mmCIF file of C-alpha atoms and ligand atoms in Angstrom:
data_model
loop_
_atom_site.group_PDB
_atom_site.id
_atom_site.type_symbol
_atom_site.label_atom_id
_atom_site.label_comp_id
_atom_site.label_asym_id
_atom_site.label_seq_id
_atom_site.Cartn_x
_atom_site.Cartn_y
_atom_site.Cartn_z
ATOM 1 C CA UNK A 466 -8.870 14.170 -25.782
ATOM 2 C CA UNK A 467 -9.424 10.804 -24.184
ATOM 3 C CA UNK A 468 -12.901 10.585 -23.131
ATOM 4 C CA UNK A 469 -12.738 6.603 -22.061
ATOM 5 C CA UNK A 470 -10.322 3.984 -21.020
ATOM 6 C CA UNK A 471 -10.659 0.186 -20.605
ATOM 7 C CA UNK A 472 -7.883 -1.611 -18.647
ATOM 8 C CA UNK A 473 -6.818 -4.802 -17.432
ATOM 9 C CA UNK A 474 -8.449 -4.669 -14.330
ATOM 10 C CA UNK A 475 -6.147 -3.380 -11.416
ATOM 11 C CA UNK A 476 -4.909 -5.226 -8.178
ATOM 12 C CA UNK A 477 -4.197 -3.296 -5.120
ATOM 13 C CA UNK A 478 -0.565 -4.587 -3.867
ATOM 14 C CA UNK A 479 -0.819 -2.803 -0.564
ATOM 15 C CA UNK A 480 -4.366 -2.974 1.235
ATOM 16 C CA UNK A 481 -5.802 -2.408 5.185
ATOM 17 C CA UNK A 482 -9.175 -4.186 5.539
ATOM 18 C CA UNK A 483 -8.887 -4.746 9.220
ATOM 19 C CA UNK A 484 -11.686 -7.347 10.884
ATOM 20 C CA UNK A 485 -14.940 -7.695 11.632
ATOM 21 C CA UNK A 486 -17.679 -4.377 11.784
ATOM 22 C CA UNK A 487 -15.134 -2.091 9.591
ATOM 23 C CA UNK A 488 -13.936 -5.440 7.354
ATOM 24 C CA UNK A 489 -17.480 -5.755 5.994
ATOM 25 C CA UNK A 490 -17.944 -2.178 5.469
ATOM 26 C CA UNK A 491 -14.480 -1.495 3.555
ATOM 27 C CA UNK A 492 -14.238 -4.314 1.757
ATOM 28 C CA UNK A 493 -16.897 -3.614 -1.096
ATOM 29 C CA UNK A 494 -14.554 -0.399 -1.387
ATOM 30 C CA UNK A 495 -12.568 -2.519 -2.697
ATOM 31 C CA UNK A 496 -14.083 -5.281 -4.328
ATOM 32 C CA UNK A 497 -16.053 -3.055 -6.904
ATOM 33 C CA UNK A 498 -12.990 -1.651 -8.844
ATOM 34 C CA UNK A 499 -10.179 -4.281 -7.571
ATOM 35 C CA UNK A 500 -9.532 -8.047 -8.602
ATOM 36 C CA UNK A 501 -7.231 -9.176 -5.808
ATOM 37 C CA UNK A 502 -5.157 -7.079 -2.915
ATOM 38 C CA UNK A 503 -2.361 -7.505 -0.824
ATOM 39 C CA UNK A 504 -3.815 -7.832 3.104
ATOM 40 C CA UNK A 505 -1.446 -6.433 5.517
ATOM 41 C CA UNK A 506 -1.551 -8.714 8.657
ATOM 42 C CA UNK A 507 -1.534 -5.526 11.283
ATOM 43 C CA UNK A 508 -4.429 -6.582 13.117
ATOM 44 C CA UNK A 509 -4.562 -6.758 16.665
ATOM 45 C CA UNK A 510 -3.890 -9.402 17.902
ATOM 46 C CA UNK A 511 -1.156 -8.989 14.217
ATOM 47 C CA UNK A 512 -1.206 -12.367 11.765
ATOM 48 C CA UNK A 513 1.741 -14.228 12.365
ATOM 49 C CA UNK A 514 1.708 -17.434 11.864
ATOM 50 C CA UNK A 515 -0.015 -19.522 8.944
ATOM 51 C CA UNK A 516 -2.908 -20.719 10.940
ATOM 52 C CA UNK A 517 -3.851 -17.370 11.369
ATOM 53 C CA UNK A 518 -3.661 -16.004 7.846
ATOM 54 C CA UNK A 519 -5.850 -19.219 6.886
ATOM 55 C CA UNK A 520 -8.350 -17.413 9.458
ATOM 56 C CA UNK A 521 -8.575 -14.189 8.444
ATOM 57 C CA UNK A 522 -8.536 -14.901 4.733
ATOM 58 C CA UNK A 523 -11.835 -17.319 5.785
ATOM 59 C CA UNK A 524 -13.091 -14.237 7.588
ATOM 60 C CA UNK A 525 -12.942 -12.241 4.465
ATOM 61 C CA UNK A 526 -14.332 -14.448 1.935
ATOM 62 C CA UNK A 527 -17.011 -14.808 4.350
ATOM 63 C CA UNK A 528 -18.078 -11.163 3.985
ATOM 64 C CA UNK A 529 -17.057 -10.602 0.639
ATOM 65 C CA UNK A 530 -20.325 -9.074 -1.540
ATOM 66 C CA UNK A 531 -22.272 -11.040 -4.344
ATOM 67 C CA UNK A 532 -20.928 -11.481 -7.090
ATOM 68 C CA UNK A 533 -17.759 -10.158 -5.935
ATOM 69 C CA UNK A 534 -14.859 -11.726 -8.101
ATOM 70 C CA UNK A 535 -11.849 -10.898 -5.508
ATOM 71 C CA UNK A 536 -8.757 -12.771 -4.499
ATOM 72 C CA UNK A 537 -7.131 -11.219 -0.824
ATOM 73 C CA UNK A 538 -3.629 -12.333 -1.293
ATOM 74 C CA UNK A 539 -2.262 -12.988 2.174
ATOM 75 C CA UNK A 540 0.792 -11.586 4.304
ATOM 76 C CA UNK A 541 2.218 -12.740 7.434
ATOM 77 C CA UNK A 542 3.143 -10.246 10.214
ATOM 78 C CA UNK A 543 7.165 -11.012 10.624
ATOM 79 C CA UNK A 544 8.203 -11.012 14.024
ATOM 80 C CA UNK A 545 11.416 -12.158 16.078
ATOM 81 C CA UNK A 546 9.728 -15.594 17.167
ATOM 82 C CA UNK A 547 8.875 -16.085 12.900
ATOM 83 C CA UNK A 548 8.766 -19.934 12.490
ATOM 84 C CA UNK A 549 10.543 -20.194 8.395
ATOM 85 C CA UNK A 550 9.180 -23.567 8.286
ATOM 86 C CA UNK A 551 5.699 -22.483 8.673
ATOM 87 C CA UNK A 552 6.323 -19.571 6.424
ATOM 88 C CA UNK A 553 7.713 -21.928 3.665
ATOM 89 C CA UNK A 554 5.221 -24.624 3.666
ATOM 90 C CA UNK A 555 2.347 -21.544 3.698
ATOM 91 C CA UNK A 556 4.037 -20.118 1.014
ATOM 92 C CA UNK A 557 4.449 -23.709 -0.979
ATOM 93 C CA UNK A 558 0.444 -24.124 -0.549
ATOM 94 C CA UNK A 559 -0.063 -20.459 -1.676
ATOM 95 C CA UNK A 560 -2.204 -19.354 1.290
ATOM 96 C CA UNK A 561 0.717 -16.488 2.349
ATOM 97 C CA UNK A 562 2.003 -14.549 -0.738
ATOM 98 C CA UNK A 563 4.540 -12.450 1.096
ATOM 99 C CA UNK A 564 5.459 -11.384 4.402
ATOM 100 C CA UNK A 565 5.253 -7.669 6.254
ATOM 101 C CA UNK A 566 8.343 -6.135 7.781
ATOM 102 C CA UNK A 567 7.279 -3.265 10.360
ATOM 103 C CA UNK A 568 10.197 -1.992 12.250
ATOM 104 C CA UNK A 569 8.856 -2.250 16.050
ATOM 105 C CA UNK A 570 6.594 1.288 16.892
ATOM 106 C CA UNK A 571 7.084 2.443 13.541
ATOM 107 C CA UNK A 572 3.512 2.795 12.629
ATOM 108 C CA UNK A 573 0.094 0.988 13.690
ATOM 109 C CA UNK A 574 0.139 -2.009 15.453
ATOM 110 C CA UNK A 575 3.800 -2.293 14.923
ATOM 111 C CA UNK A 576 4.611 -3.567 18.314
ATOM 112 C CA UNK A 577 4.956 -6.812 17.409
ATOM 113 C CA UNK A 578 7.569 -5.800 14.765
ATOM 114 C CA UNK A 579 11.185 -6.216 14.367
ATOM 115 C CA UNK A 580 13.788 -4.719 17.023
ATOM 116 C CA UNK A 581 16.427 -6.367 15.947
ATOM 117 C CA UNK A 582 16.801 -7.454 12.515
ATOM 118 C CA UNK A 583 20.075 -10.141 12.875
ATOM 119 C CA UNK A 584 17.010 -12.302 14.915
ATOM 120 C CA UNK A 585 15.322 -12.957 11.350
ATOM 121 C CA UNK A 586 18.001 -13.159 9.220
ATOM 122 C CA UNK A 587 16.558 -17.315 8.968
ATOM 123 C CA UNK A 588 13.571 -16.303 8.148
ATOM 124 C CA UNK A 589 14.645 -13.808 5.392
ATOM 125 C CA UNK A 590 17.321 -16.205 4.075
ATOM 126 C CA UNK A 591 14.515 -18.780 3.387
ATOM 127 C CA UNK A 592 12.860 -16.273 2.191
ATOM 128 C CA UNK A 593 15.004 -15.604 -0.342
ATOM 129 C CA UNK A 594 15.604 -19.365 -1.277
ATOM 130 C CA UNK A 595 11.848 -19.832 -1.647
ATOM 131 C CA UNK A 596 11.204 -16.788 -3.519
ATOM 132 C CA UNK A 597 8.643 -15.213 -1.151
ATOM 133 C CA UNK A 598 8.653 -11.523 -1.099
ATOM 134 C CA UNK A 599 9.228 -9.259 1.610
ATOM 135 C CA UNK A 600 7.252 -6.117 2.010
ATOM 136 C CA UNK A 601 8.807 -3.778 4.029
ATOM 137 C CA UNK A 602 7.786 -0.212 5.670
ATOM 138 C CA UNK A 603 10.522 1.699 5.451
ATOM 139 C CA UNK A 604 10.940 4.033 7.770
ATOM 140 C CA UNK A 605 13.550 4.173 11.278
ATOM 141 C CA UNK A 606 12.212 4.708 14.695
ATOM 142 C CA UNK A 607 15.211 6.229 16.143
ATOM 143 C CA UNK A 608 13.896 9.534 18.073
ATOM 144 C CA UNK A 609 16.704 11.529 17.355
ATOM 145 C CA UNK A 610 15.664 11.049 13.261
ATOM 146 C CA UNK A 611 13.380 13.535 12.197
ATOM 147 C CA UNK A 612 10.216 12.291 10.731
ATOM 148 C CA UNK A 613 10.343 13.298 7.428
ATOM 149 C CA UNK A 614 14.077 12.058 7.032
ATOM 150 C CA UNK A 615 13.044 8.462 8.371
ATOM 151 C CA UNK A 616 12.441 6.839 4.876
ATOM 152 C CA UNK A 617 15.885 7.846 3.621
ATOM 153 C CA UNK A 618 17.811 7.094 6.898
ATOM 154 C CA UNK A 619 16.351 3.217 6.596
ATOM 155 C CA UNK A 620 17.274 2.767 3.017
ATOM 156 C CA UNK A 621 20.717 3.552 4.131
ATOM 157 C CA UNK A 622 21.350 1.549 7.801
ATOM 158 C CA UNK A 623 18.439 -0.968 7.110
ATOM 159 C CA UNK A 624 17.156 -1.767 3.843
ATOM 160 C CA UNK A 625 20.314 -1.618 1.995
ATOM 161 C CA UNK A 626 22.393 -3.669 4.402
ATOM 162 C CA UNK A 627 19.424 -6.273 4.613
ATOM 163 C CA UNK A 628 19.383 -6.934 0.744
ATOM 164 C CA UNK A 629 23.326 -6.887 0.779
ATOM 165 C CA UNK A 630 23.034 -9.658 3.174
ATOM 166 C CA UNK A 631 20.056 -11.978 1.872
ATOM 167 C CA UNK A 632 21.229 -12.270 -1.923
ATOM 168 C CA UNK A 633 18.408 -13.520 -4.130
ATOM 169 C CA UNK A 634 15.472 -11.481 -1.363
ATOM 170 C CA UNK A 635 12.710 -10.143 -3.327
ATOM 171 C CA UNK A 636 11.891 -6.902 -1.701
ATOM 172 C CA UNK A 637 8.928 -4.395 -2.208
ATOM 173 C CA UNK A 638 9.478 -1.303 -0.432
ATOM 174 C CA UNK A 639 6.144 0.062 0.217
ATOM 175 C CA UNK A 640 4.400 3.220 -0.221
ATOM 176 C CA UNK A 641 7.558 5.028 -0.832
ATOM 177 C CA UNK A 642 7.291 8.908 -0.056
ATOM 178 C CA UNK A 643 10.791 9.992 -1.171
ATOM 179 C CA UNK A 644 12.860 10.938 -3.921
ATOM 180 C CA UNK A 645 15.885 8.734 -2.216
ATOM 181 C CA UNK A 646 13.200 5.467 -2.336
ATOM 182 C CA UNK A 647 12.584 6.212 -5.808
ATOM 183 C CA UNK A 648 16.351 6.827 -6.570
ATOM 184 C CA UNK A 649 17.072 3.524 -4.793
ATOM 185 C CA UNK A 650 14.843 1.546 -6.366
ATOM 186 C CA UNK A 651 15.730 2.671 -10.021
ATOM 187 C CA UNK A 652 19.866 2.106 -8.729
ATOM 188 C CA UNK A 653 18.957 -1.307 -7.720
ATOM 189 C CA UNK A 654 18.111 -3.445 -11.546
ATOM 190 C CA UNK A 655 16.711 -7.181 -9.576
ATOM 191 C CA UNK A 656 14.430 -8.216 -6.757
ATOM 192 C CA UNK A 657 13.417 -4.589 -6.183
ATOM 193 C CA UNK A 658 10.159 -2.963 -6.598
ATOM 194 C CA UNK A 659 7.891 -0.312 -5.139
ATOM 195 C CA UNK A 660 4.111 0.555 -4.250
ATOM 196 C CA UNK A 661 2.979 4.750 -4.082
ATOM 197 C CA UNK A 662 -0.118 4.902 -2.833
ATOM 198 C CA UNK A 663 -2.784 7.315 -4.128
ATOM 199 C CA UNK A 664 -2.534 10.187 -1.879
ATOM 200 C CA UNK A 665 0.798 10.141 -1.935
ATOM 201 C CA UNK A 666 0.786 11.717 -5.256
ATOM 202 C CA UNK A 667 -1.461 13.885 -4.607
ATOM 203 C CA UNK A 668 -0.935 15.841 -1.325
ATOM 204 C CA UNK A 669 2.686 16.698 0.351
ATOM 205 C CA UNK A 670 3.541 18.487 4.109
ATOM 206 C CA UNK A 671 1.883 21.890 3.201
ATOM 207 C CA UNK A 672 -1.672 19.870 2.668
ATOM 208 C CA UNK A 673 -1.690 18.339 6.201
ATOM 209 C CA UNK A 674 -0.454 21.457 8.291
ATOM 210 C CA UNK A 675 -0.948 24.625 6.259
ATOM 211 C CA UNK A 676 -4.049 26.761 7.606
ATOM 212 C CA UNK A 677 -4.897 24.259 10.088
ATOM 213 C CA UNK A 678 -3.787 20.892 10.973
ATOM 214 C CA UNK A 679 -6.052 18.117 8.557
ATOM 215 C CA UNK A 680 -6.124 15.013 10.162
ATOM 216 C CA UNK A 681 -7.481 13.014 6.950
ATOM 217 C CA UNK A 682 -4.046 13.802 5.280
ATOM 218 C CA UNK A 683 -2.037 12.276 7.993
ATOM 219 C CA UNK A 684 -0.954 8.887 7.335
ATOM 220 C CA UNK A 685 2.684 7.108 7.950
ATOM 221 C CA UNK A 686 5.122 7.557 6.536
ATOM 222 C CA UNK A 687 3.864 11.414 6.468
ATOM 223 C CA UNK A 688 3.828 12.995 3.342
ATOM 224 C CA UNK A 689 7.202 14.896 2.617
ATOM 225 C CA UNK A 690 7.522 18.047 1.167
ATOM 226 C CA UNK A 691 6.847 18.925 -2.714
ATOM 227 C CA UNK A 692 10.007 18.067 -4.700
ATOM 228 C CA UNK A 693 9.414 14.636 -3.027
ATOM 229 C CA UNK A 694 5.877 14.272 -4.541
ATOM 230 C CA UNK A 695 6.991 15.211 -7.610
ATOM 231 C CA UNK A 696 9.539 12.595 -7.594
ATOM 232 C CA UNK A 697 6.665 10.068 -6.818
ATOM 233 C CA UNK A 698 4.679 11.165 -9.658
ATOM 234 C CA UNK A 699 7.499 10.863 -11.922
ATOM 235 C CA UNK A 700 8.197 7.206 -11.093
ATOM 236 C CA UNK A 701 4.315 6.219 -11.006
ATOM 237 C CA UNK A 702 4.277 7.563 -14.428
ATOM 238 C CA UNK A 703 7.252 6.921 -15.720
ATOM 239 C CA UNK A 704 6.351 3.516 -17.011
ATOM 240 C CA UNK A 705 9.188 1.837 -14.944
ATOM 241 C CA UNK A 706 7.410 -2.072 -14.244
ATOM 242 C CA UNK A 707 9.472 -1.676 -10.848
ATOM 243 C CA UNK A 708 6.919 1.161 -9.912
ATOM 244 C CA UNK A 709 3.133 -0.054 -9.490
ATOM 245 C CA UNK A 710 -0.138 0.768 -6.923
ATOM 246 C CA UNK A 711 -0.311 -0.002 -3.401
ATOM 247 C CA UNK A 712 -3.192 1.997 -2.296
ATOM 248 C CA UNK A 713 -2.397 1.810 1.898
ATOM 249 C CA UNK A 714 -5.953 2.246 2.110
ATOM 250 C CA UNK A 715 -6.541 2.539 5.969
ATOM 251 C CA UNK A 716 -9.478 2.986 7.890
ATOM 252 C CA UNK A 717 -9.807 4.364 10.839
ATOM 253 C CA UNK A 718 -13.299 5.698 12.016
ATOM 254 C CA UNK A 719 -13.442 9.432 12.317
ATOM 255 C CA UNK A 720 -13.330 9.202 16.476
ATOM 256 C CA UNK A 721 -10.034 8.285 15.949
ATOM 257 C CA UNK A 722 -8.755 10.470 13.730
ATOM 258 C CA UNK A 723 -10.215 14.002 14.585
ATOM 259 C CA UNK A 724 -8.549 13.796 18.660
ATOM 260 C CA UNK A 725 -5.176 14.606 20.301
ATOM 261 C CA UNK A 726 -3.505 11.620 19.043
ATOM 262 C CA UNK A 727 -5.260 10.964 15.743
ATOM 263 C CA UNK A 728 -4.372 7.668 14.238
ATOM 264 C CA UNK A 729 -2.746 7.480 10.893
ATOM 265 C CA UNK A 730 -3.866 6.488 7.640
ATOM 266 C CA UNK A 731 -5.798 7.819 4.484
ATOM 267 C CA UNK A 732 -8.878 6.124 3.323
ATOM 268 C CA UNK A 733 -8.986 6.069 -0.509
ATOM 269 C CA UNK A 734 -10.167 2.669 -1.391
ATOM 270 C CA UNK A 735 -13.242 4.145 -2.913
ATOM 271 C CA UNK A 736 -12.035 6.964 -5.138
ATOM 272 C CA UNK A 737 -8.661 5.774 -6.112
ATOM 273 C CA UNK A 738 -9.047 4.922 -9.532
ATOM 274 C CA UNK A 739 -10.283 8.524 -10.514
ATOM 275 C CA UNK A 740 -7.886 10.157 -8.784
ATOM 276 C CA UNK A 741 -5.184 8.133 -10.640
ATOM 277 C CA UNK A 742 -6.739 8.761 -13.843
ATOM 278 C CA UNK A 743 -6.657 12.271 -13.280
ATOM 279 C CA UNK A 744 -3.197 11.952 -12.181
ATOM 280 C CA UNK A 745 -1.737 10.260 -15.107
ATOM 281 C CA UNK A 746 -3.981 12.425 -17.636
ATOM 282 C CA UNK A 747 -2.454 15.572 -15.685
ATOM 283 C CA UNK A 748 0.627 14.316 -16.599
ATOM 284 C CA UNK A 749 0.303 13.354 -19.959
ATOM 285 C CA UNK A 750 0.522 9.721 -19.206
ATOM 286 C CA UNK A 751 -2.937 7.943 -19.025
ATOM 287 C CA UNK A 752 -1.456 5.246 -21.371
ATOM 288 C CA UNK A 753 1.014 4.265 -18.725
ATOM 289 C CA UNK A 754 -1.839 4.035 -16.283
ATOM 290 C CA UNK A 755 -2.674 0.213 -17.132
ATOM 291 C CA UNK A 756 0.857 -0.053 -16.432
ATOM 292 C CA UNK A 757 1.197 1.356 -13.063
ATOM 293 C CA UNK A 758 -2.555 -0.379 -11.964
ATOM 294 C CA UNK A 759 -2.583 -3.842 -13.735
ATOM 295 C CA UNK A 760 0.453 -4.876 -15.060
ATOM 296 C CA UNK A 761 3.297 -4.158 -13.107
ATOM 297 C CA UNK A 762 2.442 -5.624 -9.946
ATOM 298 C CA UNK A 763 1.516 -8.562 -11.248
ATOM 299 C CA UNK A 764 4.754 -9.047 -13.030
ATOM 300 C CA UNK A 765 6.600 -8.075 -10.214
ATOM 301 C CA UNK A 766 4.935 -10.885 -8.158
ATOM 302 C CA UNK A 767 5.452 -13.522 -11.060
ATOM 303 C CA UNK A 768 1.234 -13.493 -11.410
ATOM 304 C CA UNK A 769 -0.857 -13.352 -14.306
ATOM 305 C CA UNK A 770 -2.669 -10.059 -14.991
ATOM 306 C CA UNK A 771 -6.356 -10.366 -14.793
ATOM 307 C CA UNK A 772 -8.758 -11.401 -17.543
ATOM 308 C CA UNK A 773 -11.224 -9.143 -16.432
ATOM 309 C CA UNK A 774 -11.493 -4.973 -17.606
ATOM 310 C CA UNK A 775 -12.357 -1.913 -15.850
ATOM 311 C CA UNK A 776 -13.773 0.990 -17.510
ATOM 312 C CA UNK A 777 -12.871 4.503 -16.420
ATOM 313 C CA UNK A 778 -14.890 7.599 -18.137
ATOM 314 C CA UNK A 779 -14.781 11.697 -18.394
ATOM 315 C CA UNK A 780 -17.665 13.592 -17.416
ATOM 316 C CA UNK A 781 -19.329 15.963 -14.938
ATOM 317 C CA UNK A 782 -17.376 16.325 -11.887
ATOM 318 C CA UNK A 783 -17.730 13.485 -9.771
ATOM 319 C CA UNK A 784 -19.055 13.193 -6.313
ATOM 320 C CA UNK A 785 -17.432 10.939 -3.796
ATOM 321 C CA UNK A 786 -19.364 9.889 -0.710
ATOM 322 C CA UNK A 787 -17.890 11.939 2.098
ATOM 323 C CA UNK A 788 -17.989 8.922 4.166
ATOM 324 C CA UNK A 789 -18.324 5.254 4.446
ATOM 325 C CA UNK A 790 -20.893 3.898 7.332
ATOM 326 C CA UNK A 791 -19.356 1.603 9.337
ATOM 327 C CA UNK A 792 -21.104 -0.061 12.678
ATOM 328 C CA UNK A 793 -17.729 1.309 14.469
ATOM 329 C CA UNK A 794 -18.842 4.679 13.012
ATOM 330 C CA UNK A 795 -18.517 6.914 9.683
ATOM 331 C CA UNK A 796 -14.797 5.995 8.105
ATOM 332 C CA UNK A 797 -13.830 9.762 5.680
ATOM 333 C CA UNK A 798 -13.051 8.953 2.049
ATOM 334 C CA UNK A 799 -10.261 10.820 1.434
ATOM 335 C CA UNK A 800 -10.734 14.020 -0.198
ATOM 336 C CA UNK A 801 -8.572 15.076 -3.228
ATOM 337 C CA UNK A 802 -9.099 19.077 -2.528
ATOM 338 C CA UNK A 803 -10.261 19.303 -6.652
ATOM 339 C CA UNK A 804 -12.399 18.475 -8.653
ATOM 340 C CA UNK A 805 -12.220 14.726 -10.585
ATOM 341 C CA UNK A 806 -14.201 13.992 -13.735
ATOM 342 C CA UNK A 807 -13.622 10.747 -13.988
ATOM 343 C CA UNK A 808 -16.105 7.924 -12.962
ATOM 344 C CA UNK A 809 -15.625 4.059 -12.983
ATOM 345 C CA UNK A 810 -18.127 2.496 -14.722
ATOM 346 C CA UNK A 811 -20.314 -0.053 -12.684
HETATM 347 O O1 LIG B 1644 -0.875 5.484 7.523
HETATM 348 C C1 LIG B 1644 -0.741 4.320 7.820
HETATM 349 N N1 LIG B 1644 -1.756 3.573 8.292
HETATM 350 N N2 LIG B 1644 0.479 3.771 7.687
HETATM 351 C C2 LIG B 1644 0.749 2.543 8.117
HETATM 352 O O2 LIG B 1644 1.857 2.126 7.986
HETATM 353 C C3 LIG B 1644 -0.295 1.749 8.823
HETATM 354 C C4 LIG B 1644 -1.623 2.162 8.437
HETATM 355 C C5 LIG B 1644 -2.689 1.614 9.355
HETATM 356 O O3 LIG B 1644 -2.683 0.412 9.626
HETATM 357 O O4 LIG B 1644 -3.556 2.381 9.766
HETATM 358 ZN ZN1 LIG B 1645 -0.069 0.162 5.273
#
């Protein structure tokens, strides 16, 4: 039985940090176990243009903790009014490392997003000539499409036309909750890759409504029923470099997620790394976990992997704080539902 594993250490390719009081207390979540992370630009006002990526990556080295050795790898918020030019000369200088696609009202902050997608077909075709990837949340917002089919409805009128049009577009579909993403993205051989976050291989539907509604397991897209997590498991583990970790660690302070209209997201920034390793060693496949943390992404984004290790070990069952302090209030780590024995070592 494996009692220890060393790996490469991991990068998170899909990452909330928002700003100021809950930036400075979720960011050490991530800086202990992770080496750099991509920073989605859904702020409010969102991070559009290159200017303001320059800011908010200043904001966050400015908090980061001592001794912290952590590179926040920058997105820009795509929007209708998307200047290419300043996208492509960001991109050139390496301060923006890819840009976000959120359909308009599809998730949090999204209002700023993309109504109709002809009005940045520029900005995707430089895109494409540049080699700057486009990460892309995947999910319609027609009201007559059921929630849990809105993932596989925009692979087939979106995503798919998009890449047919933009030859050469490297896209990451993120946090993919379906058996039709991960059938898609293992049809599709080039510029196509995935994130699954953590909890999406842990919980499905039943976990968020059955025996009372759990407003910690709500996040967007929702989680979809089992066969679907299954199918997510199967990819993360698979070994398949187009498959790798994008954590869609998102705070949101308890006040806003225990009311009537509870925000969306699943904190996990702080346990993640067990709960993968229990993951993979459930499924027989902790040797593919360097994969699926480390290497992958990297590749995937044409980076090198990291020099540094991380150190995961068995042991008693492991206790997560229940909550991270923030001065906006107490953000909940997200809570597996069993116990983990693994711990990082510090
Ligand atoms: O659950 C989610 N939370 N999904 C998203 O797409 C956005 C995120 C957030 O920003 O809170
Ligand atoms: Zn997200």
């Amino acid at each position: 039985m494996t009692e220890s594993l060393t790996l490469r250490r991991p990068d998170d390719w899909h990452l909330h940090l928002r700003d100021g009081a809950m930036l400075r207390a979720v960011l050490p979540e991530t800086t202990r176990h992770f080496a750099r992370a991509i920073i989605m630009p859904n702020l409010v006002p969102p991070v559009v243009t290159a200017a303001e990526a320059r800011a908010y990556r200043d904001r966050i080295l400015a908090v980061l903790p001592e001794g912290a050795e952590f590179t926040p790898l920058m997105t820009l918020y795509l929007t209708e009014a998307t200047d290419p030019e300043d996208l492509a000369e960001a991109h050139a200088a390496g301060l923006v490392t890819a840009v976000k696609l959120y359909p308009a009202g599809a998730t949090t902050n999204s209002a700023q997003g993309v109504r109709d997608f002809d009005k940045v077909r520029p900005v995707l075709e430089r895109m494409a000539e540049i080699g700057c990837p486009l990460c892309v949340h995947g999910e319609v917002v027609d009201s007559d499409i059921d929630i849990f089919d809105r993932e596989a409805v925009f692979i087939d009128r979106v995503l798919d036309p998009i890449r047919r049009a933009t030859p050469g577009l490297r896209v990451v579909m993120e946090h993919i909750t379906t058996a039709e993403g991960v059938d898609y993205v293992r049809a599709n051989e080039t510029d196509l890759g995935a994130t699954i976050t953590t909890h999406h291989l842990i919980i499905n539907r039943n976990h968020i409504l059955v025996g009372g509604i759990k407003p910690h397991y709500y996040c967007l897209p929702v989680a979809k029923r089992e066969a679907h997590r299954l199918a997510l498991r199967a990819a993360a583990t698979s070994g398949d470099a187009r498959f790798f970790l994008g954590t869609d660690s998102a705070p949101h302070t308890d006040a806003m997620k225990e009311t009537a209209c509870g925000c969306a997201g699943c904190f996990t920034a702080t346990n993640t790394m067990a709960l993968l390793a229990h993951v993979f060693e459930e499924d027989g496949a902790l040797d593919r976990l360097e994969g699926f943390v480390s290497l992958n992404g990297p590749a995937f984004y044409g980076l090198p992997v990291n020099d540094a290790t991380l150190t995961l070990r068995k042991g008693e069952a492991a206790v997560f704080p229940g909550r991270i302090d923030t001065a906006d209030g107490p953000v909940t780590v997200f809570d597996p539902g069993f116990p983990v024995h693994w711990h990082v070592d510090p």
